[in-house]
Amino acid sequence: MTASVVLNRPAHGFAALERNAPVVPFDFSRRALRDHDVALDVLFCGICHTDLHMIGPWGQEFPLVPGHEMVGRVTEVGAHVSDFAPGDLVAISVIVDSCGVCHPCQAHDETYCEAGPTSTYDSIDRVDGIRTRGGYSDTYVADERFVHRIPDGLDLAGAAPLLCAGVTSFAPMRHWKVGPGQTVGVVGIGGLGHLGVKFARAMGAHVVAFTTSAPKTQDALSLGAHEVVLSSDAAAMAAQAFRFDFILDTVSATHEINPYLTALHYNGVLCAVGIPDALSPAPYLLASGRRSLASSGAGGTREIREMLEFCAEHGIVADVEVVGKSEINQALERLRNNDVRFRFVIDMSRD
Ligand code: NAP
Ligand code: ZN
């Protein structure tokens, strides 16, 4: 911390005090507003599987306040903010700063900032050196460049997960030009995957959901999938060979990826956005069919805004289970056990 840092905004949140610990109430302070800062009251915050990874092996420093899918209401703005005013409904995604000058930043793909973006939580603020704390909290403060306006008409609890799960599914589909005439697979029908199904359907593709959970079959069809394949069904999996233009793999755990490479037709792309410990692609499956294995990281400000507009146009929000603050640990445990339809969202006004 530098001597000039002023932390004068009391915040009440929930933190894991040590690795793998449950979250507990945690009081801290956020910074005094800088000229380009926006302060908000957090209304809803989604619970992303990344929060589990962070409370677990990935966390850098504890106490750790998770949360990077926020919807809130502006309470105050810095002296030079002209685009936001108190009362506005806004959202915060997974990053809150970047260098601003590298090629990806200039393209507003700040997620890929070559100097490393500042994450919404458990990152070091580039200006004051303070560790960022996330949206399991009553307030947040961010530079206006990373504050997003929520289009009218979107349900606020359902909109919160769009800020990570949504853009992480949407951005690669746009990048690889998913559209009519294509067959698109979505692997893992969780937070990211259920939105992936909705986006692929809305983009006009023929959508096939791959799931390990037989009870999700009807849900996946209701979300917009044309077909559902149980990945434990070897015969059904074998029948997928050479079918797909694009597959979005959202699985959070180590799993067999080669059946999905096999399912790509020639020149097809398998974009694995889930972040398991390891994946073991067979190189010959890439060579035979000139298939590509790719990944993608959430989305920068350009893609987030495009995604929010797309959601408003197509009436897309997440299917959520809203929980109160006293239920966060139970929700984390259920998420760990793959027991959620399809995203938990914390209502910060509810105990
Ligand atoms: P989630 O809600 O838990 O969904 C993951 C889905 O994967 C589950 O619903 C389940 O779907 C499937 N699954 C779980 N365990 C499995 C296993 N052992 N084998 C096969 N399938 C399994 O998680 P999420 O929030 O969507 O996040 C998914 C992953 O994406 C996490 O690793 C997260 O960290 C990562 N992520 C990456 C980015 C990025 O920037 N690239 C951004 C956000 C999140 P079925 O029940 O349908 O099988
Ligand atoms: Zn996330």
Short mmCIF file of N, CA, C and O and ligand atoms in Angstrom, two decimals, residues 47-54 58 68-69 94 111-112 163-169 172 186-195 209-217 220 228-231 249-256 260 271-277 295-299 334-344, ligand 1:
data_model
loop_
_atom_site.label_atom_id
_atom_site.label_comp_id
_atom_site.label_asym_id
_atom_site.label_seq_id
_atom_site.Cartn_x
_atom_site.Cartn_y
_atom_site.Cartn_z
N ILE A 47 -22.73 -16.69 -8.61
CA ILE A 47 -21.70 -17.58 -8.04
C ILE A 47 -21.17 -18.43 -9.18
O ILE A 47 -21.84 -19.33 -9.69
N CYS A 48 -19.94 -18.10 -9.62
CA CYS A 48 -19.30 -18.75 -10.76
C CYS A 48 -18.47 -19.93 -10.26
O CYS A 48 -17.94 -19.90 -9.14
N HIS A 49 -18.31 -20.94 -11.12
CA HIS A 49 -17.46 -22.07 -10.71
C HIS A 49 -16.01 -21.60 -10.47
O HIS A 49 -15.29 -22.19 -9.67
N THR A 50 -15.63 -20.52 -11.12
CA THR A 50 -14.29 -19.97 -10.86
C THR A 50 -14.14 -19.56 -9.40
O THR A 50 -13.04 -19.64 -8.83
N ASP A 51 -15.24 -19.13 -8.78
CA ASP A 51 -15.16 -18.77 -7.35
C ASP A 51 -14.71 -19.99 -6.53
O ASP A 51 -13.93 -19.85 -5.57
N LEU A 52 -15.19 -21.16 -6.93
CA LEU A 52 -14.76 -22.39 -6.23
C LEU A 52 -13.27 -22.66 -6.47
O LEU A 52 -12.53 -23.00 -5.55
N HIS A 53 -12.83 -22.49 -7.73
CA HIS A 53 -11.40 -22.67 -8.04
C HIS A 53 -10.56 -21.68 -7.22
O HIS A 53 -9.47 -22.00 -6.75
N MET A 54 -11.08 -20.45 -7.07
CA MET A 54 -10.30 -19.41 -6.38
C MET A 54 -10.26 -19.64 -4.87
O MET A 54 -9.21 -19.45 -4.25
N TRP A 58 -6.62 -21.91 -6.66
CA TRP A 58 -6.12 -20.76 -7.41
C TRP A 58 -5.94 -19.49 -6.59
O TRP A 58 -5.30 -18.54 -7.05
N HIS A 68 -17.62 -12.05 -9.42
CA HIS A 68 -17.33 -11.21 -10.59
C HIS A 68 -18.49 -11.22 -11.59
O HIS A 68 -18.28 -11.10 -12.78
N GLU A 69 -19.70 -11.38 -11.05
CA GLU A 69 -20.90 -11.29 -11.90
C GLU A 69 -21.88 -10.36 -11.17
O GLU A 69 -22.84 -10.80 -10.56
N VAL A 94 -15.54 -9.57 -15.10
CA VAL A 94 -14.42 -10.28 -14.45
C VAL A 94 -13.14 -9.47 -14.37
O VAL A 94 -12.22 -9.83 -13.64
N THR A 111 -9.38 -8.35 -21.81
CA THR A 111 -9.13 -9.63 -21.15
C THR A 111 -7.74 -10.15 -21.51
O THR A 111 -7.12 -10.87 -20.74
N TYR A 112 -7.31 -9.81 -22.74
CA TYR A 112 -6.04 -10.34 -23.24
C TYR A 112 -4.90 -9.32 -23.10
O TYR A 112 -3.90 -9.41 -23.79
N LEU A 163 -22.46 -11.50 -16.94
CA LEU A 163 -21.19 -10.76 -16.88
C LEU A 163 -19.97 -11.66 -16.87
O LEU A 163 -18.86 -11.21 -17.15
N CYS A 164 -20.14 -12.95 -16.52
CA CYS A 164 -19.02 -13.88 -16.71
C CYS A 164 -19.50 -15.07 -17.54
O CYS A 164 -19.05 -15.27 -18.67
N ALA A 165 -20.45 -15.84 -17.00
CA ALA A 165 -20.90 -17.03 -17.74
C ALA A 165 -21.39 -16.64 -19.13
O ALA A 165 -21.10 -17.32 -20.12
N GLY A 166 -22.11 -15.54 -19.21
CA GLY A 166 -22.66 -15.12 -20.49
C GLY A 166 -21.59 -14.76 -21.49
O GLY A 166 -21.52 -15.33 -22.58
N VAL A 167 -20.74 -13.83 -21.12
CA VAL A 167 -19.77 -13.36 -22.12
C VAL A 167 -18.75 -14.44 -22.46
O VAL A 167 -18.25 -14.51 -23.59
N THR A 168 -18.47 -15.34 -21.52
CA THR A 168 -17.49 -16.41 -21.80
C THR A 168 -18.04 -17.38 -22.83
O THR A 168 -17.28 -17.99 -23.59
N SER A 169 -19.37 -17.54 -22.87
CA SER A 169 -19.99 -18.40 -23.88
C SER A 169 -20.21 -17.64 -25.19
O SER A 169 -20.04 -18.19 -26.28
N PRO A 172 -16.65 -16.48 -27.73
CA PRO A 172 -16.07 -17.40 -28.72
C PRO A 172 -17.06 -17.74 -29.84
O PRO A 172 -16.63 -17.96 -30.99
N VAL A 186 -22.55 -27.96 -27.28
CA VAL A 186 -22.21 -27.32 -26.00
C VAL A 186 -22.04 -28.45 -24.99
O VAL A 186 -22.95 -29.26 -24.79
N VAL A 187 -20.86 -28.51 -24.40
CA VAL A 187 -20.53 -29.61 -23.48
C VAL A 187 -20.57 -29.09 -22.05
O VAL A 187 -19.85 -28.14 -21.70
N GLY A 188 -21.40 -29.72 -21.20
CA GLY A 188 -21.53 -29.29 -19.81
C GLY A 188 -22.63 -28.25 -19.70
O GLY A 188 -22.45 -27.10 -20.14
N ILE A 189 -23.76 -28.65 -19.16
CA ILE A 189 -24.90 -27.72 -19.11
C ILE A 189 -24.99 -27.16 -17.68
O ILE A 189 -25.85 -27.52 -16.89
N GLY A 190 -24.03 -26.29 -17.40
CA GLY A 190 -24.01 -25.58 -16.12
C GLY A 190 -24.21 -24.10 -16.36
O GLY A 190 -24.97 -23.70 -17.24
N GLY A 191 -23.50 -23.27 -15.58
CA GLY A 191 -23.66 -21.82 -15.70
C GLY A 191 -23.31 -21.33 -17.11
O GLY A 191 -24.11 -20.66 -17.77
N LEU A 192 -22.09 -21.65 -17.56
CA LEU A 192 -21.68 -21.23 -18.91
C LEU A 192 -22.49 -21.96 -19.97
O LEU A 192 -22.98 -21.37 -20.94
N GLY A 193 -22.61 -23.29 -19.80
CA GLY A 193 -23.18 -24.12 -20.85
C GLY A 193 -24.64 -23.81 -21.14
O GLY A 193 -25.06 -23.79 -22.31
N HIS A 194 -25.43 -23.53 -20.09
CA HIS A 194 -26.86 -23.30 -20.38
C HIS A 194 -27.04 -22.00 -21.16
O HIS A 194 -27.92 -21.89 -22.01
N LEU A 195 -26.14 -21.02 -20.89
CA LEU A 195 -26.20 -19.78 -21.69
C LEU A 195 -25.64 -20.03 -23.08
O LEU A 195 -26.12 -19.45 -24.06
N ALA A 209 -26.70 -30.42 -27.13
CA ALA A 209 -26.15 -30.32 -25.77
C ALA A 209 -25.56 -31.67 -25.38
O ALA A 209 -26.19 -32.71 -25.60
N PHE A 210 -24.37 -31.65 -24.82
CA PHE A 210 -23.73 -32.85 -24.28
C PHE A 210 -23.74 -32.74 -22.75
O PHE A 210 -23.25 -31.75 -22.20
N THR A 211 -24.26 -33.75 -22.10
CA THR A 211 -24.34 -33.68 -20.64
C THR A 211 -23.99 -35.02 -20.02
O THR A 211 -24.18 -36.07 -20.65
N THR A 212 -23.49 -34.96 -18.79
CA THR A 212 -23.29 -36.18 -18.01
C THR A 212 -24.53 -36.48 -17.17
O THR A 212 -24.59 -37.52 -16.51
N SER A 213 -25.48 -35.54 -17.15
CA SER A 213 -26.60 -35.59 -16.21
C SER A 213 -27.90 -35.90 -16.95
O SER A 213 -28.54 -34.98 -17.50
N ALA A 214 -28.31 -37.16 -16.93
CA ALA A 214 -29.55 -37.54 -17.63
C ALA A 214 -30.74 -36.67 -17.21
O ALA A 214 -31.55 -36.28 -18.07
N PRO A 215 -30.86 -36.29 -15.92
CA PRO A 215 -32.02 -35.47 -15.55
C PRO A 215 -32.03 -34.08 -16.19
O PRO A 215 -33.05 -33.39 -16.13
N LYS A 216 -30.91 -33.66 -16.79
CA LYS A 216 -30.90 -32.34 -17.44
C LYS A 216 -31.42 -32.39 -18.88
O LYS A 216 -31.48 -31.35 -19.55
N THR A 217 -31.77 -33.59 -19.37
CA THR A 217 -32.14 -33.73 -20.78
C THR A 217 -33.29 -32.80 -21.15
O THR A 217 -33.19 -32.02 -22.11
N ALA A 220 -32.33 -29.13 -21.03
CA ALA A 220 -31.50 -28.67 -22.16
C ALA A 220 -32.35 -28.41 -23.39
O ALA A 220 -32.14 -27.44 -24.12
N VAL A 228 -30.05 -33.69 -27.43
CA VAL A 228 -29.24 -33.86 -26.23
C VAL A 228 -28.57 -35.21 -26.30
O VAL A 228 -29.21 -36.22 -26.62
N VAL A 229 -27.27 -35.22 -26.03
CA VAL A 229 -26.50 -36.47 -26.04
C VAL A 229 -25.96 -36.71 -24.64
O VAL A 229 -25.32 -35.82 -24.05
N LEU A 230 -26.22 -37.88 -24.11
CA LEU A 230 -25.64 -38.27 -22.81
C LEU A 230 -24.21 -38.73 -23.08
O LEU A 230 -24.00 -39.73 -23.79
N SER A 231 -23.26 -38.04 -22.49
CA SER A 231 -21.86 -38.35 -22.85
C SER A 231 -21.42 -39.71 -22.32
O SER A 231 -20.40 -40.25 -22.76
N ASP A 249 -16.78 -26.32 -25.05
CA ASP A 249 -16.65 -27.24 -23.91
C ASP A 249 -16.51 -26.40 -22.65
O ASP A 249 -15.53 -25.66 -22.48
N THR A 250 -17.48 -26.50 -21.75
CA THR A 250 -17.49 -25.66 -20.53
C THR A 250 -17.20 -26.46 -19.27
O THR A 250 -17.43 -25.97 -18.16
N VAL A 251 -16.73 -27.68 -19.42
CA VAL A 251 -16.62 -28.57 -18.25
C VAL A 251 -15.52 -28.09 -17.30
O VAL A 251 -14.41 -27.76 -17.72
N SER A 252 -15.84 -28.09 -16.03
CA SER A 252 -14.95 -27.54 -15.00
C SER A 252 -13.93 -28.55 -14.48
O SER A 252 -12.97 -28.17 -13.83
N ALA A 253 -14.16 -29.84 -14.76
CA ALA A 253 -13.30 -30.90 -14.20
C ALA A 253 -12.56 -31.62 -15.32
O ALA A 253 -12.97 -31.57 -16.49
N THR A 254 -11.48 -32.29 -14.95
CA THR A 254 -10.74 -33.08 -15.93
C THR A 254 -11.68 -34.11 -16.54
O THR A 254 -12.43 -34.78 -15.83
N HIS A 255 -11.68 -34.21 -17.87
CA HIS A 255 -12.59 -35.14 -18.55
C HIS A 255 -11.96 -35.52 -19.88
O HIS A 255 -10.99 -34.90 -20.33
N GLU A 256 -12.56 -36.49 -20.52
CA GLU A 256 -12.06 -37.01 -21.79
C GLU A 256 -12.47 -36.05 -22.91
O GLU A 256 -13.66 -35.86 -23.17
N TYR A 260 -14.85 -35.31 -28.24
CA TYR A 260 -15.37 -34.07 -28.81
C TYR A 260 -14.52 -33.62 -30.00
O TYR A 260 -15.03 -33.01 -30.93
N CYS A 271 -13.64 -25.25 -28.74
CA CYS A 271 -13.19 -24.18 -27.85
C CYS A 271 -13.47 -24.61 -26.42
O CYS A 271 -14.63 -24.70 -26.00
N ALA A 272 -12.41 -24.89 -25.69
CA ALA A 272 -12.54 -25.39 -24.31
C ALA A 272 -12.38 -24.21 -23.36
O ALA A 272 -11.26 -23.77 -23.08
N VAL A 273 -13.49 -23.69 -22.87
CA VAL A 273 -13.43 -22.52 -21.98
C VAL A 273 -13.41 -22.91 -20.50
O VAL A 273 -13.07 -22.09 -19.65
N GLY A 274 -13.83 -24.13 -20.20
CA GLY A 274 -13.71 -24.61 -18.82
C GLY A 274 -12.23 -24.71 -18.47
O GLY A 274 -11.39 -24.81 -19.38
N ILE A 275 -11.92 -24.64 -17.20
CA ILE A 275 -10.50 -24.64 -16.84
C ILE A 275 -10.20 -25.77 -15.86
O ILE A 275 -9.95 -25.54 -14.67
N PRO A 276 -10.26 -27.03 -16.36
CA PRO A 276 -9.86 -28.15 -15.51
C PRO A 276 -8.35 -28.18 -15.33
O PRO A 276 -7.63 -27.45 -16.02
N ASP A 277 -7.87 -29.00 -14.41
CA ASP A 277 -6.43 -29.08 -14.17
C ASP A 277 -5.67 -29.51 -15.41
O ASP A 277 -4.55 -29.06 -15.65
N SER A 295 -9.18 -21.92 -27.02
CA SER A 295 -9.84 -21.48 -25.80
C SER A 295 -10.13 -19.99 -25.91
O SER A 295 -9.85 -19.37 -26.95
N SER A 296 -10.66 -19.44 -24.87
CA SER A 296 -11.10 -18.05 -24.91
C SER A 296 -11.31 -17.61 -23.47
O SER A 296 -11.70 -18.42 -22.63
N GLY A 297 -11.01 -16.34 -23.20
CA GLY A 297 -11.11 -15.88 -21.82
C GLY A 297 -12.18 -14.83 -21.65
O GLY A 297 -12.03 -13.69 -22.12
N ALA A 298 -13.28 -15.18 -21.00
CA ALA A 298 -14.38 -14.24 -20.73
C ALA A 298 -14.57 -13.29 -21.91
O ALA A 298 -14.81 -13.74 -23.03
N GLY A 299 -14.44 -11.99 -21.70
CA GLY A 299 -14.61 -11.06 -22.81
C GLY A 299 -14.21 -9.66 -22.37
O GLY A 299 -14.31 -9.33 -21.18
N ARG A 334 -23.43 -26.91 -3.17
CA ARG A 334 -24.27 -27.52 -4.22
C ARG A 334 -23.63 -27.34 -5.59
O ARG A 334 -23.68 -28.25 -6.42
N LEU A 335 -23.00 -26.19 -5.83
CA LEU A 335 -22.31 -26.00 -7.12
C LEU A 335 -21.18 -27.01 -7.26
O LEU A 335 -20.99 -27.61 -8.33
N ARG A 336 -20.45 -27.22 -6.18
CA ARG A 336 -19.35 -28.20 -6.19
C ARG A 336 -19.88 -29.59 -6.56
O ARG A 336 -19.22 -30.36 -7.25
N ASN A 337 -21.11 -29.88 -6.14
CA ASN A 337 -21.72 -31.19 -6.40
C ASN A 337 -22.57 -31.21 -7.67
O ASN A 337 -23.37 -32.11 -7.88
N ASN A 338 -22.40 -30.19 -8.52
CA ASN A 338 -23.14 -30.12 -9.79
C ASN A 338 -24.64 -30.19 -9.56
O ASN A 338 -25.36 -30.87 -10.28
N ASP A 339 -25.10 -29.45 -8.58
CA ASP A 339 -26.52 -29.44 -8.23
C ASP A 339 -27.04 -28.01 -8.27
O ASP A 339 -27.26 -27.37 -7.25
N VAL A 340 -27.21 -27.48 -9.49
CA VAL A 340 -27.75 -26.13 -9.65
C VAL A 340 -28.43 -26.03 -11.01
O VAL A 340 -27.96 -26.61 -11.99
N ARG A 341 -29.58 -25.34 -11.04
CA ARG A 341 -30.28 -25.07 -12.32
C ARG A 341 -30.41 -23.56 -12.45
O ARG A 341 -31.32 -22.99 -11.90
N PHE A 342 -29.58 -22.82 -13.21
CA PHE A 342 -28.30 -23.27 -13.71
C PHE A 342 -27.21 -22.37 -13.16
O PHE A 342 -26.06 -22.59 -13.40
N ARG A 343 -27.63 -21.34 -12.40
CA ARG A 343 -26.66 -20.46 -11.77
C ARG A 343 -27.23 -19.96 -10.45
O ARG A 343 -28.38 -19.50 -10.42
N PHE A 344 -26.44 -20.04 -9.39
CA PHE A 344 -26.82 -19.38 -8.14
C PHE A 344 -26.50 -17.90 -8.25
O PHE A 344 -25.43 -17.52 -8.75
P1 NAP B 1 -20.71 -25.18 -13.61
O1 NAP B 1 -21.95 -24.37 -13.51
O2 NAP B 1 -20.29 -26.03 -12.47
O3 NAP B 1 -20.85 -26.07 -14.95
C1 NAP B 1 -19.89 -27.02 -15.34
C2 NAP B 1 -20.62 -28.19 -15.97
O4 NAP B 1 -19.63 -29.17 -16.34
C3 NAP B 1 -21.54 -28.93 -15.03
O5 NAP B 1 -22.83 -28.37 -14.97
C4 NAP B 1 -21.59 -30.32 -15.64
O6 NAP B 1 -22.53 -30.34 -16.73
C5 NAP B 1 -20.21 -30.48 -16.25
N1 NAP B 1 -19.34 -31.29 -15.41
C6 NAP B 1 -19.03 -31.09 -14.10
N2 NAP B 1 -18.17 -32.02 -13.66
C7 NAP B 1 -17.94 -32.84 -14.71
C8 NAP B 1 -17.12 -33.99 -14.91
N3 NAP B 1 -16.38 -34.50 -13.89
N4 NAP B 1 -17.10 -34.57 -16.14
C9 NAP B 1 -17.85 -34.07 -17.14
N5 NAP B 1 -18.64 -32.99 -17.01
C10 NAP B 1 -18.69 -32.39 -15.82
O7 NAP B 1 -19.45 -24.25 -13.90
P2 NAP B 1 -19.36 -22.87 -14.73
O8 NAP B 1 -19.51 -21.73 -13.79
O9 NAP B 1 -20.22 -22.98 -15.93
O10 NAP B 1 -17.82 -22.88 -15.14
C11 NAP B 1 -17.32 -23.94 -15.95
C12 NAP B 1 -15.81 -23.82 -16.09
O11 NAP B 1 -15.51 -22.67 -16.85
C13 NAP B 1 -15.05 -23.66 -14.76
O12 NAP B 1 -13.84 -24.40 -14.85
C14 NAP B 1 -14.77 -22.17 -14.73
O13 NAP B 1 -13.63 -21.85 -13.94
C15 NAP B 1 -14.50 -21.92 -16.18
N6 NAP B 1 -14.62 -20.53 -16.60
C16 NAP B 1 -13.75 -20.09 -17.53
C17 NAP B 1 -13.81 -18.79 -17.99
C18 NAP B 1 -12.87 -18.33 -19.03
O14 NAP B 1 -12.58 -17.15 -19.08
N7 NAP B 1 -12.40 -19.21 -19.92
C19 NAP B 1 -14.79 -17.93 -17.46
C20 NAP B 1 -15.69 -18.41 -16.54
C21 NAP B 1 -15.61 -19.73 -16.10
P3 NAP B 1 -23.48 -31.63 -17.00
O15 NAP B 1 -24.18 -31.89 -15.70
O16 NAP B 1 -24.37 -31.15 -18.07
O17 NAP B 1 -22.59 -32.73 -17.43
#
